[in-house]
């Protein structure tokens, strides 16, 4: 009897999927905790966590159980009707954030689009223009409006772009003062820039942003898509700065891998929204909200926020204490387990070498190696990640 021919998934992907991802040549089929396996049985430590998504690890049993149970009862009903997990998640996120109202969507970009939409509705009611200010190095998504807020490279070929966006230098309060006028509806900022190379906002800068927005009746939006949900050592990164935004967006780790995002607002913003002003078909469905509730329970019950703070500090110290200049390291940045290592050279080849040695990492901003592993990754696994990084560096740097 002929053996069944093994399916070549890479060939299927190259033949049928839109060629927009420059994928690595592996096909992952299983994950558990901080480990994943490919279809050849090779095991990897995942120091990327699906780009800061799997903060509770792959297939955490509590999240899996919640998804399975909810899938047996009710998966989707539309937002003409209320589900129990959506109501409970709304209460949980407003309590954790200190804000008042929430709207659920499906992705970070969709949440940020919603934030812009709400900000402009607020501005129009208060006789202001609709311009939204963003900052150099930012990343808010891949839709037309969110790339209009971002870097030029991502805008090329997609013109004409939506109008009403103005990018200014990050951490430059004088540039903010010069840019804000009656035409500005909102300022959107990542407390910690992820795709931009793990750059942290200055605490004074964030407080001054709040002061300016209060004075001008301009809304302050915090994009916590990547830096939220415990990753920086606080449940929301805003806690590091002692600043409360008018709107906060969350996604990625919120659903522990199930697509869901949240747009959380204070009362003065929510008051301007009426029936039919915004909507979604899938956003906040029972399955996604049940997964998010379980993910938050894991973060709280296992004290993953505390683990992120302690492990991140340990990891940064290990790198800084191991002759960083020897390996071409310029700077180590980060909060919690959101770490960026800036090198003197491009880091994509380094990531490929680490992949071959069984570690998944990420290159961003040309010369930054980004680590955003599961928050419950063990110290032994983190040590292996660093050992593999140094072994890979020694192959090319030394």
Short mmCIF file of C-alpha atoms in Angstrom, two decimals:
data_model
loop_
_atom_site.label_atom_id
_atom_site.label_comp_id
_atom_site.label_asym_id
_atom_site.label_seq_id
_atom_site.Cartn_x
_atom_site.Cartn_y
_atom_site.Cartn_z
CA UNK A 1 0.00 0.00 0.00
CA UNK A 2 1.29 3.45 -0.94
CA UNK A 3 1.95 5.78 1.93
CA UNK A 4 -0.20 8.90 1.94
CA UNK A 5 1.75 11.81 0.51
CA UNK A 6 2.57 14.49 3.10
CA UNK A 7 0.90 17.82 2.41
CA UNK A 8 3.33 20.62 1.63
CA UNK A 9 1.68 23.52 3.42
CA UNK A 10 4.35 25.96 2.31
CA UNK A 11 3.51 25.26 -1.32
CA UNK A 12 -0.20 25.78 -0.64
CA UNK A 13 0.54 29.08 1.07
CA UNK A 14 2.74 30.32 -1.77
CA UNK A 15 0.15 29.31 -4.34
CA UNK A 16 -3.06 30.53 -2.75
CA UNK A 17 -2.40 33.19 -0.10
CA UNK A 18 -1.99 36.86 -0.97
CA UNK A 19 1.80 37.42 -0.90
CA UNK A 20 1.81 40.11 1.76
CA UNK A 21 3.71 38.25 4.50
CA UNK A 22 7.39 37.44 4.12
CA UNK A 23 6.98 34.28 6.16
CA UNK A 24 9.64 32.09 7.70
CA UNK A 25 9.79 28.62 6.08
CA UNK A 26 8.12 26.69 8.91
CA UNK A 27 4.54 25.56 9.52
CA UNK A 28 3.51 25.57 13.17
CA UNK A 29 0.93 23.00 14.27
CA UNK A 30 0.95 22.95 18.08
CA UNK A 31 1.64 25.22 21.02
CA UNK A 32 1.80 24.79 24.78
CA UNK A 33 2.97 27.43 27.21
CA UNK A 34 6.06 29.11 25.75
CA UNK A 35 6.73 26.28 23.28
CA UNK A 36 5.53 25.62 19.73
CA UNK A 37 6.16 22.74 17.32
CA UNK A 38 6.29 22.63 13.52
CA UNK A 39 4.96 19.95 11.19
CA UNK A 40 8.34 18.23 11.22
CA UNK A 41 8.23 17.87 14.99
CA UNK A 42 10.84 20.52 15.73
CA UNK A 43 10.33 22.39 18.99
CA UNK A 44 10.83 26.14 19.49
CA UNK A 45 10.76 28.56 22.40
CA UNK A 46 8.42 31.37 21.41
CA UNK A 47 9.87 34.72 22.51
CA UNK A 48 7.45 36.53 20.22
CA UNK A 49 4.10 35.23 21.53
CA UNK A 50 2.27 35.90 18.27
CA UNK A 51 3.51 39.54 18.47
CA UNK A 52 2.57 40.12 22.12
CA UNK A 53 -0.71 38.20 21.85
CA UNK A 54 -0.18 34.96 23.78
CA UNK A 55 0.66 36.61 27.09
CA UNK A 56 -0.83 33.68 29.02
CA UNK A 57 1.13 31.25 26.84
CA UNK A 58 -0.12 29.05 24.06
CA UNK A 59 -3.33 27.16 24.78
CA UNK A 60 -3.53 27.97 28.48
CA UNK A 61 -5.90 25.33 29.94
CA UNK A 62 -8.19 27.90 31.58
CA UNK A 63 -8.58 29.84 28.32
CA UNK A 64 -9.07 26.64 26.32
CA UNK A 65 -11.74 25.44 28.76
CA UNK A 66 -13.57 28.77 28.57
CA UNK A 67 -13.54 28.71 24.76
CA UNK A 68 -14.73 25.11 24.62
CA UNK A 69 -17.55 25.71 27.08
CA UNK A 70 -18.72 28.87 25.34
CA UNK A 71 -18.54 27.21 21.91
CA UNK A 72 -20.95 24.57 23.17
CA UNK A 73 -23.45 27.18 24.34
CA UNK A 74 -23.39 30.23 22.06
CA UNK A 75 -20.81 31.50 19.56
CA UNK A 76 -22.37 34.49 17.81
CA UNK A 77 -25.63 36.44 18.07
CA UNK A 78 -24.89 39.96 16.65
CA UNK A 79 -25.08 43.11 18.74
CA UNK A 80 -28.84 43.40 18.45
CA UNK A 81 -28.77 41.19 21.54
CA UNK A 82 -26.68 41.02 24.69
CA UNK A 83 -24.64 38.05 25.86
CA UNK A 84 -23.53 37.32 29.41
CA UNK A 85 -19.75 37.29 28.72
CA UNK A 86 -19.93 40.63 26.88
CA UNK A 87 -21.67 42.30 29.82
CA UNK A 88 -19.15 40.83 32.29
CA UNK A 89 -16.15 41.84 30.16
CA UNK A 90 -17.51 45.39 29.80
CA UNK A 91 -17.69 45.69 33.57
CA UNK A 92 -14.23 44.16 34.03
CA UNK A 93 -12.41 46.44 31.57
CA UNK A 94 -14.02 49.64 32.78
CA UNK A 95 -13.13 48.68 36.36
CA UNK A 96 -9.52 47.85 35.48
CA UNK A 97 -9.05 50.99 33.37
CA UNK A 98 -10.91 53.47 35.56
CA UNK A 99 -12.85 54.57 32.47
CA UNK A 100 -16.61 54.41 31.95
CA UNK A 101 -17.72 52.74 28.71
CA UNK A 102 -16.44 50.12 26.29
CA UNK A 103 -17.03 49.09 22.67
CA UNK A 104 -15.74 45.79 21.31
CA UNK A 105 -14.28 45.23 17.85
CA UNK A 106 -12.07 42.59 16.25
CA UNK A 107 -8.57 44.05 15.83
CA UNK A 108 -6.30 46.79 17.06
CA UNK A 109 -6.62 48.76 13.84
CA UNK A 110 -10.41 48.61 14.09
CA UNK A 111 -10.28 49.88 17.68
CA UNK A 112 -8.01 52.75 16.67
CA UNK A 113 -10.29 53.64 13.75
CA UNK A 114 -13.15 53.70 16.22
CA UNK A 115 -11.16 55.97 18.52
CA UNK A 116 -10.61 58.43 15.67
CA UNK A 117 -14.30 58.30 14.81
CA UNK A 118 -15.38 59.00 18.39
CA UNK A 119 -12.83 61.79 18.74
CA UNK A 120 -14.11 63.50 15.62
CA UNK A 121 -17.73 63.22 16.75
CA UNK A 122 -16.75 64.82 20.07
CA UNK A 123 -14.78 67.55 18.28
CA UNK A 124 -17.59 68.40 15.88
CA UNK A 125 -20.08 68.75 18.72
CA UNK A 126 -17.65 71.13 20.42
CA UNK A 127 -16.99 73.14 17.22
CA UNK A 128 -13.45 71.90 16.68
CA UNK A 129 -11.80 70.47 13.59
CA UNK A 130 -11.13 66.78 13.07
CA UNK A 131 -7.33 66.58 12.81
CA UNK A 132 -5.65 63.78 14.77
CA UNK A 133 -2.02 64.17 15.85
CA UNK A 134 0.26 61.12 15.96
CA UNK A 135 3.98 60.73 16.64
CA UNK A 136 7.07 59.66 14.73
CA UNK A 137 7.85 55.98 15.20
CA UNK A 138 4.21 55.12 15.82
CA UNK A 139 2.22 52.18 14.53
CA UNK A 140 -1.56 52.12 14.85
CA UNK A 141 -2.60 49.54 12.25
CA UNK A 142 -2.82 48.70 8.55
CA UNK A 143 -6.15 50.19 7.50
CA UNK A 144 -6.19 53.36 5.42
CA UNK A 145 -6.86 55.68 8.34
CA UNK A 146 -4.31 54.00 10.61
CA UNK A 147 -1.54 54.06 7.99
CA UNK A 148 -2.38 57.71 7.42
CA UNK A 149 -1.33 58.20 11.04
CA UNK A 150 1.87 56.19 10.55
CA UNK A 151 5.16 56.19 8.71
CA UNK A 152 5.49 57.10 5.04
CA UNK A 153 6.84 53.70 4.01
CA UNK A 154 3.52 52.04 4.83
CA UNK A 155 1.59 54.69 2.89
CA UNK A 156 3.38 54.28 -0.44
CA UNK A 157 1.13 53.02 -3.22
CA UNK A 158 -2.09 53.45 -1.25
CA UNK A 159 -2.82 57.09 -2.07
CA UNK A 160 -5.04 59.02 -1.84
CA UNK A 161 -4.96 58.64 1.91
CA UNK A 162 -7.63 59.95 4.28
CA UNK A 163 -7.01 63.54 5.31
CA UNK A 164 -6.89 65.08 8.75
CA UNK A 165 -3.76 63.49 10.24
CA UNK A 166 -0.56 65.18 11.36
CA UNK A 167 2.57 63.37 12.56
CA UNK A 168 5.02 65.24 14.80
CA UNK A 169 8.21 64.22 16.70
CA UNK A 170 7.76 61.77 19.61
CA UNK A 171 8.49 63.03 23.13
CA UNK A 172 8.69 66.63 21.87
CA UNK A 173 6.26 68.77 23.86
CA UNK A 174 7.21 71.96 22.00
CA UNK A 175 6.12 70.32 18.74
CA UNK A 176 2.82 69.44 20.40
CA UNK A 177 2.26 73.00 21.59
CA UNK A 178 2.93 74.29 18.09
CA UNK A 179 0.62 71.75 16.45
CA UNK A 180 -2.42 71.92 18.71
CA UNK A 181 -5.09 74.44 17.72
CA UNK A 182 -8.85 74.56 17.21
CA UNK A 183 -8.55 72.22 14.22
CA UNK A 184 -7.20 69.35 16.36
CA UNK A 185 -9.67 66.76 17.65
CA UNK A 186 -7.27 64.35 19.37
CA UNK A 187 -3.73 63.24 20.09
CA UNK A 188 -3.00 59.51 19.84
CA UNK A 189 0.09 58.04 21.47
CA UNK A 190 1.53 54.64 22.38
CA UNK A 191 2.88 54.78 25.95
CA UNK A 192 5.48 52.30 24.69
CA UNK A 193 6.03 52.17 20.93
CA UNK A 194 6.24 48.55 19.78
CA UNK A 195 6.78 48.42 16.03
CA UNK A 196 8.82 51.61 16.30
CA UNK A 197 11.53 49.78 18.24
CA UNK A 198 10.36 49.76 21.89
CA UNK A 199 10.57 53.47 22.67
CA UNK A 200 9.06 54.61 25.95
CA UNK A 201 7.24 57.91 26.31
CA UNK A 202 8.75 60.33 28.82
CA UNK A 203 6.67 60.59 31.98
CA UNK A 204 6.82 64.38 31.94
CA UNK A 205 5.82 64.39 28.27
CA UNK A 206 2.73 62.29 29.00
CA UNK A 207 1.65 64.53 31.86
CA UNK A 208 2.12 67.60 29.66
CA UNK A 209 0.02 65.97 26.92
CA UNK A 210 -2.77 65.55 29.44
CA UNK A 211 -2.49 69.18 30.53
CA UNK A 212 -2.57 70.47 26.95
CA UNK A 213 -5.55 68.29 26.04
CA UNK A 214 -7.46 69.48 29.12
CA UNK A 215 -6.71 73.11 28.30
CA UNK A 216 -7.69 72.82 24.62
CA UNK A 217 -10.62 70.37 25.04
CA UNK A 218 -8.70 67.97 22.80
CA UNK A 219 -9.04 64.24 23.46
CA UNK A 220 -6.06 62.12 24.52
CA UNK A 221 -6.01 58.59 23.10
CA UNK A 222 -3.68 55.89 24.43
CA UNK A 223 -3.00 53.05 22.01
CA UNK A 224 -2.27 50.10 24.32
CA UNK A 225 -2.79 47.46 21.66
CA UNK A 226 0.68 45.99 22.26
CA UNK A 227 1.79 47.44 25.59
CA UNK A 228 -1.38 46.73 27.57
CA UNK A 229 -2.72 43.66 29.38
CA UNK A 230 0.12 43.33 31.88
CA UNK A 231 3.01 43.24 29.45
CA UNK A 232 4.89 46.25 30.86
CA UNK A 233 4.54 45.24 34.50
CA UNK A 234 1.27 47.15 34.99
CA UNK A 235 -2.09 45.94 33.73
CA UNK A 236 -2.31 49.02 31.53
CA UNK A 237 0.91 50.84 30.62
CA UNK A 238 -0.74 54.15 31.49
CA UNK A 239 -0.18 53.30 35.17
CA UNK A 240 3.56 53.90 34.73
CA UNK A 241 2.82 57.54 33.88
CA UNK A 242 0.00 58.42 36.25
CA UNK A 243 -2.03 59.77 33.33
CA UNK A 244 -5.62 58.88 32.43
CA UNK A 245 -6.55 59.12 28.74
CA UNK A 246 -9.98 59.98 27.39
CA UNK A 247 -9.90 56.90 25.17
CA UNK A 248 -7.82 53.72 25.52
CA UNK A 249 -7.58 51.00 22.90
CA UNK A 250 -6.71 47.39 23.68
CA UNK A 251 -6.35 44.21 21.60
CA UNK A 252 -3.61 41.58 21.03
CA UNK A 253 -3.35 39.83 24.44
CA UNK A 254 -6.95 40.72 25.33
CA UNK A 255 -8.31 37.51 23.78
CA UNK A 256 -5.25 35.29 24.29
CA UNK A 257 -5.25 34.57 20.56
CA UNK A 258 -8.97 34.93 19.84
CA UNK A 259 -9.53 38.12 17.79
CA UNK A 260 -11.02 40.86 19.95
CA UNK A 261 -10.29 44.52 20.64
CA UNK A 262 -11.72 47.10 22.96
CA UNK A 263 -12.29 50.83 22.74
CA UNK A 264 -12.63 52.17 26.31
CA UNK A 265 -13.80 55.73 26.93
CA UNK A 266 -14.55 58.18 29.69
CA UNK A 267 -18.04 59.57 30.19
CA UNK A 268 -17.57 62.84 28.29
CA UNK A 269 -16.66 60.89 25.15
CA UNK A 270 -19.37 58.27 25.49
CA UNK A 271 -22.02 60.96 25.93
CA UNK A 272 -21.63 62.15 22.32
CA UNK A 273 -22.39 58.75 20.78
CA UNK A 274 -25.95 57.97 19.77
CA UNK A 275 -27.74 54.93 18.41
CA UNK A 276 -26.32 53.94 15.02
CA UNK A 277 -23.20 56.13 15.23
CA UNK A 278 -20.94 53.09 15.29
CA UNK A 279 -21.33 49.33 14.99
CA UNK A 280 -19.87 45.91 14.31
CA UNK A 281 -21.13 42.49 13.32
CA UNK A 282 -18.59 40.25 15.06
CA UNK A 283 -17.14 42.58 17.69
CA UNK A 284 -17.68 41.39 21.25
CA UNK A 285 -19.39 38.13 20.34
CA UNK A 286 -19.87 35.54 23.10
CA UNK A 287 -16.90 33.37 22.11
CA UNK A 288 -14.38 36.23 21.96
CA UNK A 289 -15.54 37.87 25.18
CA UNK A 290 -15.50 34.55 27.04
CA UNK A 291 -11.91 34.05 25.91
CA UNK A 292 -10.98 37.57 27.04
CA UNK A 293 -12.55 37.08 30.47
CA UNK A 294 -10.55 33.89 30.90
CA UNK A 295 -7.33 35.59 29.72
CA UNK A 296 -7.78 38.37 32.28
CA UNK A 297 -8.46 35.80 35.01
CA UNK A 298 -5.17 34.07 34.19
CA UNK A 299 -3.27 37.37 34.24
CA UNK A 300 -4.75 38.20 37.65
CA UNK A 301 -4.70 34.74 39.27
CA UNK A 302 -1.14 33.91 38.19
CA UNK A 303 0.13 37.44 38.87
CA UNK A 304 1.48 37.70 35.34
CA UNK A 305 1.82 41.46 35.60
CA UNK A 306 4.24 41.02 38.51
CA UNK A 307 6.04 38.26 36.60
CA UNK A 308 6.41 40.54 33.58
CA UNK A 309 8.00 43.27 35.70
CA UNK A 310 10.44 40.93 37.44
CA UNK A 311 11.40 38.84 34.42
CA UNK A 312 11.79 41.88 32.19
CA UNK A 313 14.13 43.54 34.67
CA UNK A 314 16.12 40.30 35.00
CA UNK A 315 16.42 39.91 31.24
CA UNK A 316 17.58 43.47 30.64
CA UNK A 317 20.21 43.14 33.39
CA UNK A 318 21.51 39.92 31.87
CA UNK A 319 22.06 41.66 28.54
CA UNK A 320 23.58 44.82 29.98
CA UNK A 321 25.96 42.85 32.20
CA UNK A 322 27.32 40.72 29.36
CA UNK A 323 29.56 43.15 27.48
CA UNK A 324 26.90 44.55 25.14
CA UNK A 325 29.47 46.47 23.07
CA UNK A 326 31.15 43.16 22.19
CA UNK A 327 28.01 42.08 20.36
CA UNK A 328 27.25 45.38 18.64
CA UNK A 329 24.49 46.31 21.09
CA UNK A 330 23.83 50.05 21.24
CA UNK A 331 20.96 50.18 23.71
CA UNK A 332 18.53 47.97 25.63
CA UNK A 333 15.06 49.45 26.08
CA UNK A 334 11.79 48.33 27.55
CA UNK A 335 9.26 47.96 30.32
CA UNK A 336 8.36 44.56 31.70
CA UNK A 337 8.52 41.84 29.07
CA UNK A 338 8.42 44.31 26.20
CA UNK A 339 12.10 44.51 25.33
CA UNK A 340 13.97 46.04 22.41
CA UNK A 341 17.69 45.54 21.81
CA UNK A 342 19.11 48.03 19.35
CA UNK A 343 22.14 46.81 17.37
CA UNK A 344 24.64 48.42 15.05
CA UNK A 345 23.30 46.29 12.18
CA UNK A 346 20.01 45.01 10.77
CA UNK A 347 18.51 42.25 12.88
CA UNK A 348 16.55 40.16 10.35
CA UNK A 349 19.53 37.83 9.72
CA UNK A 350 19.93 37.41 13.48
CA UNK A 351 16.28 36.39 13.81
CA UNK A 352 16.73 33.78 11.06
CA UNK A 353 19.75 32.29 12.81
CA UNK A 354 17.84 32.15 16.09
CA UNK A 355 14.95 30.43 14.33
CA UNK A 356 17.29 27.74 13.06
CA UNK A 357 18.43 27.18 16.65
CA UNK A 358 14.88 26.86 17.98
CA UNK A 359 13.91 30.35 19.18
CA UNK A 360 11.24 32.60 17.68
CA UNK A 361 12.04 36.31 17.94
CA UNK A 362 11.28 39.41 15.91
CA UNK A 363 13.18 42.13 14.06
CA UNK A 364 11.62 45.59 14.00
CA UNK A 365 12.66 49.14 13.11
CA UNK A 366 15.50 47.74 10.96
CA UNK A 367 18.07 47.18 13.72
CA UNK A 368 16.05 46.25 16.80
CA UNK A 369 15.58 42.74 18.15
CA UNK A 370 12.20 42.58 19.90
CA UNK A 371 11.31 40.16 22.67
CA UNK A 372 7.64 40.00 23.71
CA UNK A 373 7.34 36.45 25.10
CA UNK A 374 4.50 34.92 27.11
CA UNK A 375 4.44 36.53 30.55
CA UNK A 376 4.60 33.10 32.21
CA UNK A 377 7.73 32.03 30.34
CA UNK A 378 10.19 30.43 32.77
CA UNK A 379 13.58 31.84 33.72
CA UNK A 380 15.20 28.73 32.23
CA UNK A 381 13.46 29.41 28.93
CA UNK A 382 14.49 33.07 29.01
CA UNK A 383 18.06 31.98 29.69
CA UNK A 384 17.93 29.68 26.67
CA UNK A 385 16.59 32.54 24.53
CA UNK A 386 19.59 34.67 25.52
CA UNK A 387 22.05 31.81 25.00
CA UNK A 388 20.70 31.27 21.49
CA UNK A 389 20.88 35.02 20.80
CA UNK A 390 24.56 35.11 21.82
CA UNK A 391 25.39 31.94 19.88
CA UNK A 392 23.77 33.44 16.81
CA UNK A 393 25.63 36.72 17.28
CA UNK A 394 28.96 34.97 17.63
CA UNK A 395 28.46 33.42 14.20
CA UNK A 396 28.46 36.84 12.55
CA UNK A 397 29.75 39.55 14.89
CA UNK A 398 32.81 38.01 16.53
#
